[in-house]
């Protein structure tokens, strides 16, 4: 089954204790992205990656790191979590426009989301 | 930069009634438009999207949306809702650049009552 998986689904931690949220997709997508969801704010992009070893900041990157060593994995790293990073986190993936071999006609721009990771930082 | 405004935070409706969830956006460039649905304790699922072409877009579960460029709106409609449609609905835009960031509205909670 084509899917995006995240682990853990729920995490309670304390301020300053480094943590990693993993994201993996089995659809051979080049593009991956992390969002956080907060009440009344919708989802905001943290980081994104166009392909292996290519990452860049989104709208709210402060306090986060990412890496993209393999195509399928895009972990989100919080080196020193703080309470304001308590949130619901979503990973997403999508094929790039240049892939698929048929140009714009195959470019759907659909992003596939994981089930979410609810993080609480005390 | 883009922004998305969902005008209603909650929409209560009776089963089998029609519903419209409103979405307005602001952008200085052309955008793609999306509606996502989030069922309780689940991730986001794409309902429908507008990339180009016909301004009336049909999606899954009987939903449709109409892109109105002059009013910068992308309202979501369903002629007859079911209890199972109870969920949170997010309107989003993408700026067509490589970053492909989706800018989301704050969401509308659809509550279908029997």
CSV table of C-alpha atoms in Angstrom, one decimal:
chain,number,residue,atom,x,y,z
A,1,UNK,CA,0.0,0.0,0.0
A,2,UNK,CA,1.3,3.5,-1.0
A,3,UNK,CA,1.7,5.5,2.2
A,4,UNK,CA,3.6,7.9,4.3
A,5,UNK,CA,4.5,6.7,7.8
A,6,UNK,CA,5.6,8.6,10.8
A,7,UNK,CA,7.0,7.5,14.1
A,8,UNK,CA,6.3,8.0,16.8
A,9,UNK,CA,2.6,8.9,16.6
A,10,UNK,CA,2.6,10.4,20.1
A,11,UNK,CA,5.5,11.7,22.2
A,12,UNK,CA,5.8,13.5,25.5
A,13,UNK,CA,9.2,14.9,26.3
A,14,UNK,CA,10.9,17.5,28.4
A,15,UNK,CA,12.6,20.8,27.4
A,16,UNK,CA,16.0,20.3,26.0
A,17,UNK,CA,16.0,16.6,25.3
A,18,UNK,CA,16.9,15.9,21.7
A,19,UNK,CA,14.4,14.0,19.7
A,20,UNK,CA,13.8,12.8,16.1
A,21,UNK,CA,10.5,12.2,14.4
A,22,UNK,CA,10.9,9.8,11.4
A,23,UNK,CA,9.1,10.0,8.1
A,24,UNK,CA,9.2,7.4,5.4
A,25,UNK,CA,7.4,7.0,2.1
A,26,UNK,CA,7.2,4.1,-0.3
A,27,UNK,CA,6.1,5.9,-3.4
A,28,UNK,CA,9.5,6.8,-4.7
A,29,UNK,CA,8.7,10.5,-4.4
A,30,UNK,CA,11.4,13.1,-4.8
A,31,UNK,CA,9.7,15.8,-2.8
A,32,UNK,CA,9.1,15.6,0.9
A,33,UNK,CA,8.0,18.2,3.5
A,34,UNK,CA,7.3,18.8,7.1
A,35,UNK,CA,4.4,20.8,8.5
A,36,UNK,CA,3.2,21.7,11.9
A,37,UNK,CA,-0.5,22.2,12.7
A,38,UNK,CA,-1.6,24.5,15.5
A,39,UNK,CA,-5.2,25.5,16.5
A,40,UNK,CA,-6.4,28.4,14.5
A,41,UNK,CA,-3.3,28.6,12.3
A,42,UNK,CA,-3.8,25.7,9.9
A,43,UNK,CA,-0.6,24.0,8.7
A,44,UNK,CA,2.7,25.7,8.3
A,45,UNK,CA,5.7,24.4,6.4
A,46,UNK,CA,8.8,23.8,8.5
A,47,UNK,CA,11.3,22.3,5.9
A,48,UNK,CA,11.1,20.7,2.6
A,49,UNK,CA,13.4,18.6,0.3
A,50,UNK,CA,13.3,18.5,-3.5
A,51,UNK,CA,15.5,15.4,-3.6
A,52,UNK,CA,18.2,13.5,-1.8
A,53,UNK,CA,20.7,15.9,-0.2
A,54,UNK,CA,18.6,18.9,-1.2
A,55,UNK,CA,16.8,20.6,1.7
A,56,UNK,CA,15.6,24.1,2.4
A,57,UNK,CA,13.7,26.2,4.9
A,58,UNK,CA,10.0,26.6,4.9
A,59,UNK,CA,8.0,29.3,6.8
A,60,UNK,CA,8.8,28.2,10.4
A,61,UNK,CA,12.2,26.5,10.4
A,62,UNK,CA,13.5,27.9,13.7
A,63,UNK,CA,14.4,25.1,16.2
A,64,UNK,CA,14.3,22.3,13.7
A,65,UNK,CA,16.7,20.4,11.5
A,66,UNK,CA,16.2,17.9,8.8
A,67,UNK,CA,18.3,15.5,6.7
A,68,UNK,CA,17.7,13.7,3.4
A,69,UNK,CA,20.3,11.0,3.0
A,70,UNK,CA,17.9,8.5,1.3
A,71,UNK,CA,15.0,9.2,-1.0
A,72,UNK,CA,12.4,7.4,1.2
A,73,UNK,CA,13.3,9.0,4.6
A,74,UNK,CA,13.1,12.6,5.8
A,75,UNK,CA,13.6,12.8,9.6
A,76,UNK,CA,12.7,15.9,11.6
A,77,UNK,CA,15.2,16.7,14.4
A,78,UNK,CA,14.6,18.9,17.4
A,79,UNK,CA,18.0,19.4,19.0
A,80,UNK,CA,16.7,21.2,22.0
A,81,UNK,CA,12.9,21.1,22.1
A,82,UNK,CA,11.0,23.9,23.8
A,83,UNK,CA,7.3,24.1,24.9
A,84,UNK,CA,6.4,26.3,21.9
A,85,UNK,CA,7.2,23.3,19.7
A,86,UNK,CA,4.3,21.4,21.2
A,87,UNK,CA,2.2,20.7,18.1
A,88,UNK,CA,0.9,18.2,15.7
A,89,UNK,CA,3.4,17.4,13.0
A,90,UNK,CA,2.7,16.1,9.5
A,91,UNK,CA,5.1,14.8,6.9
A,92,UNK,CA,4.1,14.9,3.2
A,93,UNK,CA,5.5,13.7,0.0
A,94,UNK,CA,4.9,14.3,-3.7
A,95,UNK,CA,6.5,13.5,-7.1
A,96,UNK,CA,8.5,16.3,-8.7
A,97,UNK,CA,7.2,17.9,-12.0
A,98,UNK,CA,10.2,16.6,-13.9
A,99,UNK,CA,9.6,13.0,-12.9
A,100,UNK,CA,7.1,10.7,-14.6
A,101,UNK,CA,8.3,11.2,-18.1
A,102,UNK,CA,5.2,13.0,-19.5
A,103,UNK,CA,5.7,16.6,-18.5
A,104,UNK,CA,2.9,18.7,-17.2
A,105,UNK,CA,0.3,16.1,-18.0
A,106,UNK,CA,1.6,13.9,-15.3
A,107,UNK,CA,2.2,16.7,-12.8
A,108,UNK,CA,-0.5,16.4,-10.2
A,109,UNK,CA,1.0,18.4,-7.4
A,110,UNK,CA,-0.8,16.2,-4.9
A,111,UNK,CA,0.9,16.0,-1.6
A,112,UNK,CA,0.3,12.8,0.4
A,113,UNK,CA,0.3,13.2,4.1
A,114,UNK,CA,1.3,10.9,6.9
A,115,UNK,CA,-0.9,10.3,9.9
A,116,UNK,CA,0.7,12.9,12.1
A,117,UNK,CA,2.8,13.0,15.3
A,118,UNK,CA,1.5,14.7,18.3
A,119,UNK,CA,4.4,16.1,20.3
A,120,UNK,CA,4.1,17.6,23.8
A,121,UNK,CA,7.2,19.4,25.3
A,122,UNK,CA,6.9,20.0,29.0
B,1,UNK,CA,3.2,35.5,-0.4
B,2,UNK,CA,-0.2,33.9,-0.2
B,3,UNK,CA,-2.9,33.7,2.4
B,4,UNK,CA,-6.0,31.7,2.7
B,5,UNK,CA,-9.1,32.7,4.7
B,6,UNK,CA,-11.8,30.2,5.6
B,7,UNK,CA,-14.7,32.3,6.7
B,8,UNK,CA,-16.4,29.9,9.0
B,9,UNK,CA,-14.6,28.0,11.8
B,10,UNK,CA,-17.6,25.8,12.4
B,11,UNK,CA,-20.5,24.8,10.2
B,12,UNK,CA,-23.3,22.8,11.8
B,13,UNK,CA,-25.7,21.1,9.3
B,14,UNK,CA,-28.4,18.4,9.3
B,15,UNK,CA,-27.9,15.2,7.5
B,16,UNK,CA,-29.0,15.2,3.9
B,17,UNK,CA,-28.9,19.0,3.8
B,18,UNK,CA,-26.6,20.9,1.3
B,19,UNK,CA,-23.5,22.6,2.6
B,20,UNK,CA,-21.0,25.2,1.4
B,21,UNK,CA,-17.7,25.8,3.0
B,22,UNK,CA,-16.2,29.1,2.0
B,23,UNK,CA,-12.6,29.8,1.1
B,24,UNK,CA,-11.0,33.0,-0.2
B,25,UNK,CA,-7.3,33.4,-1.0
B,26,UNK,CA,-4.9,36.2,-1.7
B,27,UNK,CA,-1.9,35.9,-4.0
B,28,UNK,CA,0.2,38.0,-6.3
B,29,UNK,CA,0.9,35.0,-8.6
B,30,UNK,CA,-1.0,32.2,-10.0
B,31,UNK,CA,-1.8,29.4,-7.6
B,32,UNK,CA,-3.0,25.9,-7.5
B,33,UNK,CA,-6.0,25.3,-5.1
B,34,UNK,CA,-6.8,22.4,-2.9
B,35,UNK,CA,-9.3,21.1,-0.4
B,36,UNK,CA,-8.1,18.6,2.2
B,37,UNK,CA,-10.2,16.7,4.8
B,38,UNK,CA,-9.0,15.6,8.2
B,39,UNK,CA,-11.1,13.0,10.0
B,40,UNK,CA,-10.6,12.8,13.8
B,41,UNK,CA,-7.2,11.5,14.7
B,42,UNK,CA,-6.2,11.0,11.1
B,43,UNK,CA,-3.9,12.7,8.6
B,44,UNK,CA,-5.0,14.9,5.8
B,45,UNK,CA,-6.6,13.5,2.7
B,46,UNK,CA,-7.0,15.3,-0.6
B,47,UNK,CA,-10.6,16.0,-1.6
B,48,UNK,CA,-10.0,17.8,-4.8
B,49,UNK,CA,-7.7,20.3,-6.5
B,50,UNK,CA,-7.7,22.9,-9.2
B,51,UNK,CA,-4.6,23.2,-11.4
B,52,UNK,CA,-6.1,24.6,-14.6
B,53,UNK,CA,-9.0,24.2,-17.1
B,54,UNK,CA,-12.6,23.9,-16.0
B,55,UNK,CA,-13.3,26.0,-13.0
B,56,UNK,CA,-15.8,23.4,-11.6
B,57,UNK,CA,-13.8,20.6,-10.0
B,58,UNK,CA,-15.3,17.4,-8.7
B,59,UNK,CA,-13.7,15.4,-6.0
B,60,UNK,CA,-14.2,12.4,-3.9
B,61,UNK,CA,-17.2,11.6,-1.6
B,62,UNK,CA,-19.5,13.8,-3.7
B,63,UNK,CA,-17.8,17.1,-3.1
B,64,UNK,CA,-17.1,19.7,-5.7
B,65,UNK,CA,-15.6,23.2,-5.7
B,66,UNK,CA,-15.7,26.1,-8.0
B,67,UNK,CA,-12.7,28.4,-8.7
B,68,UNK,CA,-13.7,32.0,-9.2
B,69,UNK,CA,-10.7,34.0,-10.2
B,70,UNK,CA,-12.4,37.4,-10.0
B,71,UNK,CA,-13.6,36.8,-6.5
B,72,UNK,CA,-10.4,34.8,-5.6
B,73,UNK,CA,-12.6,32.1,-4.1
B,74,UNK,CA,-12.7,28.4,-4.1
B,75,UNK,CA,-15.8,27.3,-2.2
B,76,UNK,CA,-16.5,23.7,-1.4
B,77,UNK,CA,-20.0,22.3,-1.8
B,78,UNK,CA,-21.9,19.1,-1.4
B,79,UNK,CA,-25.6,18.8,-2.2
B,80,UNK,CA,-26.4,16.3,0.5
B,81,UNK,CA,-24.2,15.5,3.5
B,82,UNK,CA,-23.9,12.4,5.6
B,83,UNK,CA,-22.9,11.9,9.2
B,84,UNK,CA,-19.6,10.4,7.9
B,85,UNK,CA,-18.7,13.8,6.4
B,86,UNK,CA,-18.2,15.2,9.9
B,87,UNK,CA,-14.5,16.3,9.9
B,88,UNK,CA,-12.3,19.3,9.6
B,89,UNK,CA,-11.8,20.8,6.1
B,90,UNK,CA,-8.8,22.8,5.0
B,91,UNK,CA,-8.5,25.0,2.0
B,92,UNK,CA,-4.9,25.4,0.7
B,93,UNK,CA,-3.0,27.1,-2.1
B,94,UNK,CA,0.3,26.3,-3.7
B,95,UNK,CA,2.4,29.0,-5.4
B,96,UNK,CA,3.6,26.7,-8.3
B,97,UNK,CA,7.3,27.3,-7.4
B,98,UNK,CA,9.8,24.6,-6.6
B,99,UNK,CA,9.1,25.0,-2.8
B,100,UNK,CA,5.6,23.7,-3.4
B,101,UNK,CA,4.6,24.9,0.1
B,102,UNK,CA,0.9,24.6,0.8
B,103,UNK,CA,-0.5,27.6,2.5
B,104,UNK,CA,-3.5,26.4,4.5
B,105,UNK,CA,-6.5,28.2,5.9
B,106,UNK,CA,-7.3,27.7,9.6
B,107,UNK,CA,-9.9,25.1,8.9
B,108,UNK,CA,-13.7,24.7,9.0
B,109,UNK,CA,-15.2,22.0,11.3
B,110,UNK,CA,-18.2,20.5,9.6
B,111,UNK,CA,-20.6,19.0,12.1
B,112,UNK,CA,-23.3,16.9,10.5
B,113,UNK,CA,-26.2,16.2,12.9
B,114,UNK,CA,-28.9,13.5,12.5
